[in-house]
mmCIF file of C-alpha atoms and ligand atoms in Angstrom:
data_model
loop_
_atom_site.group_PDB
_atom_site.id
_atom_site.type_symbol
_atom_site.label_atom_id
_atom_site.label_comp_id
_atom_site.label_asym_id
_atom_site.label_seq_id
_atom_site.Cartn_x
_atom_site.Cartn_y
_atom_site.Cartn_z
ATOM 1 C CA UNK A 1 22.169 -18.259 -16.779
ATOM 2 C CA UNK A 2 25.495 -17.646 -18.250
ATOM 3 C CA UNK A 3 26.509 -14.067 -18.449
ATOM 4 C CA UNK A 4 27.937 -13.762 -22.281
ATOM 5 C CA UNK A 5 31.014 -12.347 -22.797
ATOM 6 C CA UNK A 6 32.742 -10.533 -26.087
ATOM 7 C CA UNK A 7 36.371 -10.730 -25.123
ATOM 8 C CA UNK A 8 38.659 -8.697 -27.736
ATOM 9 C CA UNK A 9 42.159 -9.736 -28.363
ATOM 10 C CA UNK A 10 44.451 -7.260 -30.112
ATOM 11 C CA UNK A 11 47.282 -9.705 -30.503
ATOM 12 C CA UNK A 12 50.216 -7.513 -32.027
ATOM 13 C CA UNK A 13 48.157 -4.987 -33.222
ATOM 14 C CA UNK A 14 47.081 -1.257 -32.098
ATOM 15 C CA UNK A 15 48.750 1.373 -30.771
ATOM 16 C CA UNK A 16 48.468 3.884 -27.405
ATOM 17 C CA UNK A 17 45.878 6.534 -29.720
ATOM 18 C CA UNK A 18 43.516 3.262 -30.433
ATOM 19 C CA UNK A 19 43.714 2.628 -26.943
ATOM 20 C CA UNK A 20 42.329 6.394 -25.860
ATOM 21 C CA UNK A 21 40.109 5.915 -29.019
ATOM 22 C CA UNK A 22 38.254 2.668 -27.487
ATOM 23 C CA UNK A 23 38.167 4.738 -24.210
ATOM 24 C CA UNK A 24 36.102 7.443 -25.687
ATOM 25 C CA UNK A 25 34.106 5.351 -27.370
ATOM 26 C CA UNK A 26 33.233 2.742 -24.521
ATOM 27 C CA UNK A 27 33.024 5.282 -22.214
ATOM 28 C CA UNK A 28 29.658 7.181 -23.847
ATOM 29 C CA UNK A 29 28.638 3.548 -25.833
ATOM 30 C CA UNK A 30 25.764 2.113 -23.957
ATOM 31 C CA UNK A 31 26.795 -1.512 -23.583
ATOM 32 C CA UNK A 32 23.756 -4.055 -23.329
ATOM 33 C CA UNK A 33 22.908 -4.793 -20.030
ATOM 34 C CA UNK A 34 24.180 -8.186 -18.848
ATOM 35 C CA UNK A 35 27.124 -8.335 -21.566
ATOM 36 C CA UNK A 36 30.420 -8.713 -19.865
ATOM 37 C CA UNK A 37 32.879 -7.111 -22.147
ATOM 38 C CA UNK A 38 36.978 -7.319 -22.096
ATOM 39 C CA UNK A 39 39.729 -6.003 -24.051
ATOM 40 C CA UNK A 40 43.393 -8.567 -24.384
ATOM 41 C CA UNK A 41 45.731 -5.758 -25.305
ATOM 42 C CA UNK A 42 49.880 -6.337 -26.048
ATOM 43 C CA UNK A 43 51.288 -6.032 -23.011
ATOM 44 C CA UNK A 44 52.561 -2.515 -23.018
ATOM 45 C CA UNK A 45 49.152 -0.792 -23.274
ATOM 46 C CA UNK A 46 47.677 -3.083 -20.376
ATOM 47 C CA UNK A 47 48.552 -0.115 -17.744
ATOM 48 C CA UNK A 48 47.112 2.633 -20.067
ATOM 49 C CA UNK A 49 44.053 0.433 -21.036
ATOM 50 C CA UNK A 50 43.107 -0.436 -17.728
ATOM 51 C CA UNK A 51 43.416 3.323 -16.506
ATOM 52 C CA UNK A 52 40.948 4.437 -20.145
ATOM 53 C CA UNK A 53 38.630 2.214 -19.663
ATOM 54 C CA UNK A 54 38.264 3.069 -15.980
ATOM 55 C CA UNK A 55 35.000 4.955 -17.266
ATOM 56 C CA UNK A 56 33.316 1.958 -18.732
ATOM 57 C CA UNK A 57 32.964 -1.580 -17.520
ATOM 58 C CA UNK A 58 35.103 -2.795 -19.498
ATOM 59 C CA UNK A 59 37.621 -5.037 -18.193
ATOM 60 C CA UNK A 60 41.336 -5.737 -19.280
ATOM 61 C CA UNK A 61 43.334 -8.775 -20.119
ATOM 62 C CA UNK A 62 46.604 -10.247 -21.058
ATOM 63 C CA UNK A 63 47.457 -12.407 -24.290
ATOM 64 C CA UNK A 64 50.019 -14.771 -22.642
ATOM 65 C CA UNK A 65 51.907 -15.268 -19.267
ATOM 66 C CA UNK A 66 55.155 -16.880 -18.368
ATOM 67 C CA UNK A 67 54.213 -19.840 -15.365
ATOM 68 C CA UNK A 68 57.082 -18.871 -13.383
ATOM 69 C CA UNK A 69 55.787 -15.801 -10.584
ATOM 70 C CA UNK A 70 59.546 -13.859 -11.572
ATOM 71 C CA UNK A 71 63.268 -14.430 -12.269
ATOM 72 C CA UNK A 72 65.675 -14.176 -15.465
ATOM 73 C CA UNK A 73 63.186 -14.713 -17.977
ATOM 74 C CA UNK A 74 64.021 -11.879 -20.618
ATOM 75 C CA UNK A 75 61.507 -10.811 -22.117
ATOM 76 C CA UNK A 76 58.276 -12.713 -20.479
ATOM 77 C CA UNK A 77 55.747 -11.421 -18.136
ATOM 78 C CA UNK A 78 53.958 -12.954 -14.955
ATOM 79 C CA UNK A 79 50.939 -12.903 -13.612
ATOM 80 C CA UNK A 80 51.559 -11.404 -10.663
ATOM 81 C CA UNK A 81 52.269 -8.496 -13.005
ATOM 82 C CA UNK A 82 49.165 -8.572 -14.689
ATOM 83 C CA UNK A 83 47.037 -8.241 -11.558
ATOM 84 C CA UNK A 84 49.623 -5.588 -10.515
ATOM 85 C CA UNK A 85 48.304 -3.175 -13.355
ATOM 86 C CA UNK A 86 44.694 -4.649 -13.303
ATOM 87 C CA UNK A 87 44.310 -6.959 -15.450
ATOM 88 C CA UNK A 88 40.968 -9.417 -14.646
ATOM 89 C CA UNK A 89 41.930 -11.998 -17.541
ATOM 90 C CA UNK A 90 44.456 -13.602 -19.761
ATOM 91 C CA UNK A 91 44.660 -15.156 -22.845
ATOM 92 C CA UNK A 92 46.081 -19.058 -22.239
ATOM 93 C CA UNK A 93 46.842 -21.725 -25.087
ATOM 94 C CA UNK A 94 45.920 -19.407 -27.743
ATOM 95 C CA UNK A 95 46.196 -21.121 -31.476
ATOM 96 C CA UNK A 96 49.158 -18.855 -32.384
ATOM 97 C CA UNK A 97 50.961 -19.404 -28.889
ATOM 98 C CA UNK A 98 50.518 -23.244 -29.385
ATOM 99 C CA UNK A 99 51.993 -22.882 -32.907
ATOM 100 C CA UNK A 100 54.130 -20.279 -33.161
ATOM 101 C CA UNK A 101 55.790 -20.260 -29.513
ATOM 102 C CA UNK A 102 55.679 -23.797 -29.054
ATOM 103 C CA UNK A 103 53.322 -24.043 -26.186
ATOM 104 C CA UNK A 104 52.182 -27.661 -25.784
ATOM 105 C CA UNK A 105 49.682 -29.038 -23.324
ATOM 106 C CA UNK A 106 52.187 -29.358 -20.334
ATOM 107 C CA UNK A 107 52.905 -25.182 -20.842
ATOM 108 C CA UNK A 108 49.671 -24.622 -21.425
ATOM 109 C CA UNK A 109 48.487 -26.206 -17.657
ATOM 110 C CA UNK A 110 51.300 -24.514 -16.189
ATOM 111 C CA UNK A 111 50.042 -20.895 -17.538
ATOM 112 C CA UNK A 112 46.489 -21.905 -16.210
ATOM 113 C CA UNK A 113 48.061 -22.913 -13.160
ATOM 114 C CA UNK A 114 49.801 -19.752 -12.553
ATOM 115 C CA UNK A 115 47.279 -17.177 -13.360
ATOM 116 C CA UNK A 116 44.482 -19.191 -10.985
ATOM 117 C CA UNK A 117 47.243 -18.883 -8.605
ATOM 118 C CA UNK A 118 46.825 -15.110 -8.666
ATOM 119 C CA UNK A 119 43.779 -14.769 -9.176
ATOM 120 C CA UNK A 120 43.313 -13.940 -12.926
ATOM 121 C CA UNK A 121 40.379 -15.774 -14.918
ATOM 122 C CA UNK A 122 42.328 -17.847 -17.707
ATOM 123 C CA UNK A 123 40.483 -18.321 -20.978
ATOM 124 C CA UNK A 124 41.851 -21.223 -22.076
ATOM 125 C CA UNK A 125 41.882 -21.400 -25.771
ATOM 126 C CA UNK A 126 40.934 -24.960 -27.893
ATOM 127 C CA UNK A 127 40.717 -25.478 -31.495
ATOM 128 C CA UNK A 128 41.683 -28.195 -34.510
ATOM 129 C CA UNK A 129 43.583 -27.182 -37.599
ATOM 130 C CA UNK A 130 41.911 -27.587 -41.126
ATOM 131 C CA UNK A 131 43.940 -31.006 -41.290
ATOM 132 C CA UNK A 132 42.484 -32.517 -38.412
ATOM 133 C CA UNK A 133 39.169 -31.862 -39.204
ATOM 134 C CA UNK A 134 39.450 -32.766 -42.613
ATOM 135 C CA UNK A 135 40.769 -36.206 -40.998
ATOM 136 C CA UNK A 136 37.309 -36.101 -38.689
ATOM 137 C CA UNK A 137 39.966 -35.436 -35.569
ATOM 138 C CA UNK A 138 37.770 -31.841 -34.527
ATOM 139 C CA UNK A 139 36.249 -33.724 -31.108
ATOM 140 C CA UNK A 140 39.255 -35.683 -30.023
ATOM 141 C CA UNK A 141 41.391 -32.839 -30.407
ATOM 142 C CA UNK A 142 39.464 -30.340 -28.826
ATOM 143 C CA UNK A 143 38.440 -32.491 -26.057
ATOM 144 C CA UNK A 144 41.878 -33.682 -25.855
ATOM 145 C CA UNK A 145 43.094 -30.159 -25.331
ATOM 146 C CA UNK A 146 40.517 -29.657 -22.554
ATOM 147 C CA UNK A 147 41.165 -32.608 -20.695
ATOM 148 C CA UNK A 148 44.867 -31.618 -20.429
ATOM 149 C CA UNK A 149 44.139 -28.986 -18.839
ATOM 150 C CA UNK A 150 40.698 -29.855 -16.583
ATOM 151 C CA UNK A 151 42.057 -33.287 -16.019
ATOM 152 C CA UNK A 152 44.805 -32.026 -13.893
ATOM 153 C CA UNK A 153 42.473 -29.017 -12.016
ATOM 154 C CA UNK A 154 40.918 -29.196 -9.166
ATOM 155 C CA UNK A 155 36.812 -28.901 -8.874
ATOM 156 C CA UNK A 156 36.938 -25.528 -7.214
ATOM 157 C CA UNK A 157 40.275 -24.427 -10.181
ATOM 158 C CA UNK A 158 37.731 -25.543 -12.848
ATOM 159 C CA UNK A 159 34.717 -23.190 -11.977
ATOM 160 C CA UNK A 160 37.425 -20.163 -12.126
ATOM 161 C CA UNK A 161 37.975 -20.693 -16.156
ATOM 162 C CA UNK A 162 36.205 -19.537 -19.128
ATOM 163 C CA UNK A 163 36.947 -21.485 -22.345
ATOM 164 C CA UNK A 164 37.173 -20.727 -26.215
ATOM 165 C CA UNK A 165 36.562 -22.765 -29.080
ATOM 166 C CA UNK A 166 38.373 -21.276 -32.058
ATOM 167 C CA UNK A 167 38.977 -23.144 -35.084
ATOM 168 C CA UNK A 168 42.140 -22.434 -36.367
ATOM 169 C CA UNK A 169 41.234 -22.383 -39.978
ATOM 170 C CA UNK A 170 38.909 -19.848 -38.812
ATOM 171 C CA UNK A 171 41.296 -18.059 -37.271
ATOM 172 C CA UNK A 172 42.666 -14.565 -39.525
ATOM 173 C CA UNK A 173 40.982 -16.358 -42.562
ATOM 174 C CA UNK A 174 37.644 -14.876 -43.094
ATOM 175 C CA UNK A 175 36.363 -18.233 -42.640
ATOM 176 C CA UNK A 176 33.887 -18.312 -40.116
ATOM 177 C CA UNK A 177 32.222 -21.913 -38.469
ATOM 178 C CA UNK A 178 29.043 -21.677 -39.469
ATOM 179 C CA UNK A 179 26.554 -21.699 -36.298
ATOM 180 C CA UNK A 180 25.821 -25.485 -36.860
ATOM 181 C CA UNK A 181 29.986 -26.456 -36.761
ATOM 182 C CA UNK A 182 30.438 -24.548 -34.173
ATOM 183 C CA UNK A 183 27.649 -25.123 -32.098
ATOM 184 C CA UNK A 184 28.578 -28.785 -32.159
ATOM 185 C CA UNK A 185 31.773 -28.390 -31.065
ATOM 186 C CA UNK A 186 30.159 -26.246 -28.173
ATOM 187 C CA UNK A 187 28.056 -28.936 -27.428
ATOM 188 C CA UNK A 188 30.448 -31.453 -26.986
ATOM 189 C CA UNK A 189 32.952 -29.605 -25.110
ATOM 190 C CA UNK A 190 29.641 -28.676 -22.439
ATOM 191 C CA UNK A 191 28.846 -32.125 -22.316
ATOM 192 C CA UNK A 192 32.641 -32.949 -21.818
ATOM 193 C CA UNK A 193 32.281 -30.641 -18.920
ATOM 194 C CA UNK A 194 29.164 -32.503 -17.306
ATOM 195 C CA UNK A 195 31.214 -35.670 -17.139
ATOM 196 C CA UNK A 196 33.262 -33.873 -14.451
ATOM 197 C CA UNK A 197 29.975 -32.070 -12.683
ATOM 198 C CA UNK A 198 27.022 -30.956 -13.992
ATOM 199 C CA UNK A 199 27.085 -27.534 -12.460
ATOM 200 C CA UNK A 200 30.773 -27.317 -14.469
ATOM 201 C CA UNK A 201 28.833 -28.007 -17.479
ATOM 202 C CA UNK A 202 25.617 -25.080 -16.406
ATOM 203 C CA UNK A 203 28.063 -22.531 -15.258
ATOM 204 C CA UNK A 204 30.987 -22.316 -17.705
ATOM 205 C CA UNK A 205 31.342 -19.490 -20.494
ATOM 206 C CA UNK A 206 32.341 -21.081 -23.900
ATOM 207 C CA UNK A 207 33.264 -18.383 -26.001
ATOM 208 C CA UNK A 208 33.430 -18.564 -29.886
ATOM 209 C CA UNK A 209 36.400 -17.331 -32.117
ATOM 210 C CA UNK A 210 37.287 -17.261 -35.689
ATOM 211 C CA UNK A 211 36.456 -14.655 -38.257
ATOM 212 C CA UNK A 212 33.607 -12.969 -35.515
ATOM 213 C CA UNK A 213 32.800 -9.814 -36.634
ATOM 214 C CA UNK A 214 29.723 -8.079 -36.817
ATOM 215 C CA UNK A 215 27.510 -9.298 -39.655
ATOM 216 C CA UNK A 216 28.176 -13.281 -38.444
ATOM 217 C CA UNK A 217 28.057 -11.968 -34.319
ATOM 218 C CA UNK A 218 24.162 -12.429 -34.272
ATOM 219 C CA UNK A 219 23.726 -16.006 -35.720
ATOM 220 C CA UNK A 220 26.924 -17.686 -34.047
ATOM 221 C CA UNK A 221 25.569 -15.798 -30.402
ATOM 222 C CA UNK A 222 22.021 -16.858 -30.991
ATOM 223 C CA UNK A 223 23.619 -21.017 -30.429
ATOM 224 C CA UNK A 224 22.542 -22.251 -27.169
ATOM 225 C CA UNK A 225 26.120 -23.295 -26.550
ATOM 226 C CA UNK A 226 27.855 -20.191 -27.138
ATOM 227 C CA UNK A 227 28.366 -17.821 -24.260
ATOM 228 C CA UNK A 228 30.124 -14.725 -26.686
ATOM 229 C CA UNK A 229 33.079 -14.205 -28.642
ATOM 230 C CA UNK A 230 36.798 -13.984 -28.897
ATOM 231 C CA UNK A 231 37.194 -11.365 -31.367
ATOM 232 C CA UNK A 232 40.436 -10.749 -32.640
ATOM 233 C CA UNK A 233 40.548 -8.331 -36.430
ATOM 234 C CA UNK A 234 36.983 -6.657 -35.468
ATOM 235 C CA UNK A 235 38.082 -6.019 -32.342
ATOM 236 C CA UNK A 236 40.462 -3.637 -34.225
ATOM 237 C CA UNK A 237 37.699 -1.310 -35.060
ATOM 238 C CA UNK A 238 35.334 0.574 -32.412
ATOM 239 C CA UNK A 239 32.681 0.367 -34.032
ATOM 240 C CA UNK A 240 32.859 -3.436 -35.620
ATOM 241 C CA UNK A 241 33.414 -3.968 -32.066
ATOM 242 C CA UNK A 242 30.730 -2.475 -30.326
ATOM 243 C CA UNK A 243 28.207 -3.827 -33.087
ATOM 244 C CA UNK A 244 29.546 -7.277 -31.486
ATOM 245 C CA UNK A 245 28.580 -6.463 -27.926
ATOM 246 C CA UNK A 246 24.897 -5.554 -29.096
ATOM 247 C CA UNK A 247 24.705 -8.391 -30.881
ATOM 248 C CA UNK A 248 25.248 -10.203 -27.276
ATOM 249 C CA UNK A 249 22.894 -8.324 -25.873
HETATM 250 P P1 LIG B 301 40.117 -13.291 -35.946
HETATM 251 O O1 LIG B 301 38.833 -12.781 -35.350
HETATM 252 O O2 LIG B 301 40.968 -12.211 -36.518
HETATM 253 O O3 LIG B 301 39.858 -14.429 -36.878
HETATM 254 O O4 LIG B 301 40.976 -13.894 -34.724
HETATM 255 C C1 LIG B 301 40.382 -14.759 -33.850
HETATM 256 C C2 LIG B 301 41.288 -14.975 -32.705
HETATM 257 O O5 LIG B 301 42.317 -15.620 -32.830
HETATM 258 C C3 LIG B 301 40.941 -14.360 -31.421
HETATM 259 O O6 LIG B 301 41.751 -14.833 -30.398
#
């Protein structure tokens, strides 16, 4: 059994008051039992996050890390960092990172590389654009992602990862997958995973993202091959957010 998880990821949103906001309210919500639930927050409110959320189980993660442990990087953070103010996960190959920062496969390993090497659980982000699955690209793409990255892992490096799908025309848009597109991208990616070992394929956490919020949450959770959600605008709002985590429940 799989332990869902509802991951949300701020990206370069929020502010120190919805931080203590989300405290409060995850603090007295009552979570469903056997939901893991995380919150990516910019990197400035990690410290102040981490220390809020103390009172729930709510765990905290980055959006991005640089793959070098320190040195004259202006501007970056490690993951040695991360850990250092307790972060448990961080965001790796995200859509916008890949597009916007230039991140290709090759700096996408080395981030997964360096945050295993600390000890932080990478969730390595996949996902076509609407051009390349328009073009019927969606599996070679996404599975071409994954294999740049699990290709070069080792078996034991591999079992430390969760994945998400997220389409980027889903992404921001409104547009959701429906639960049959994204369920068979879920499916193939799992049965990507079996070709390296079965128990890869049992034990992994592929998480869905792309429009979640709570009135889609139920049907896209209810796929067998989707373990929870990478939330990014409804994770903006407590209570959009917490509707998400019951729905994993
Ligand atoms: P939205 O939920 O805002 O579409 O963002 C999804 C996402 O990119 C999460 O990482």
């Amino acid at each position: 059994m799989r332990t869902p998880l509802i991951a949300g990821n701020w990206k370069m949103n929020g502010s120190l008051a919805l931080v203590e906001d989300f405290g409060r309210a995850l603090a007295e919500a009552r979570l469903p039992r056997g939901v893991e639930v995380a919150l990516m927050v910019p990197a400035p409110y990690l410290a102040a996050a981490v220390s809020t959320l103390a009172a729930s189980e709510v765990a905290v993660g980055g959006q991005t890390l640089n793959d070098q442990p320190s040195g004259a990087f202006t501007g970056e953070v490690s993951g040695a960092m991360l850990v250092d103010v307790g972060a448990r996960f961080v965001l790796v190959g995200h859509s916008e990172r890949r597009t916007l920062f230039g991140e290709d496969d090759a700096a996408v390993l080395a981030r997964v590389r360096a945050a295993l090497g600390v000890g932080l659980i990478p969730v390595l982000c996949l996902g076509e654009s609407l051009e390349e699955r328009e073009a019927g690209r969606t599996e070679a793409v996404v599975l071409g992602q994954l294999a740049a990255v699990f290709d070069a892992l080792s078996p034991d490096e591999r079992s430390r990862l969760v994945i998400a799908y997220e389409p980027v025309w889903a992404i921001g848009t409104g547009r959701t997958a429906t639960p049959e597109q994204a369920q068979a991208v879920h499916a193939a990616i799992r049965t990507r995973l079996a070709d390296y070992a079965p128990a890869l394929a049992e034990g992994l956490r592929v998480l869905y993202g792309g429009s979640m919020k709570a009135a889609n949450a139920g049907e896209l959770l209810a796929q067998p091959d989707i373990d929870g959600g990478l939330v990014g605008g409804a994770s903006l709002k407590v209570d959009e957010f917490l509707a998400i985590c019951q729905s994993a429940g």
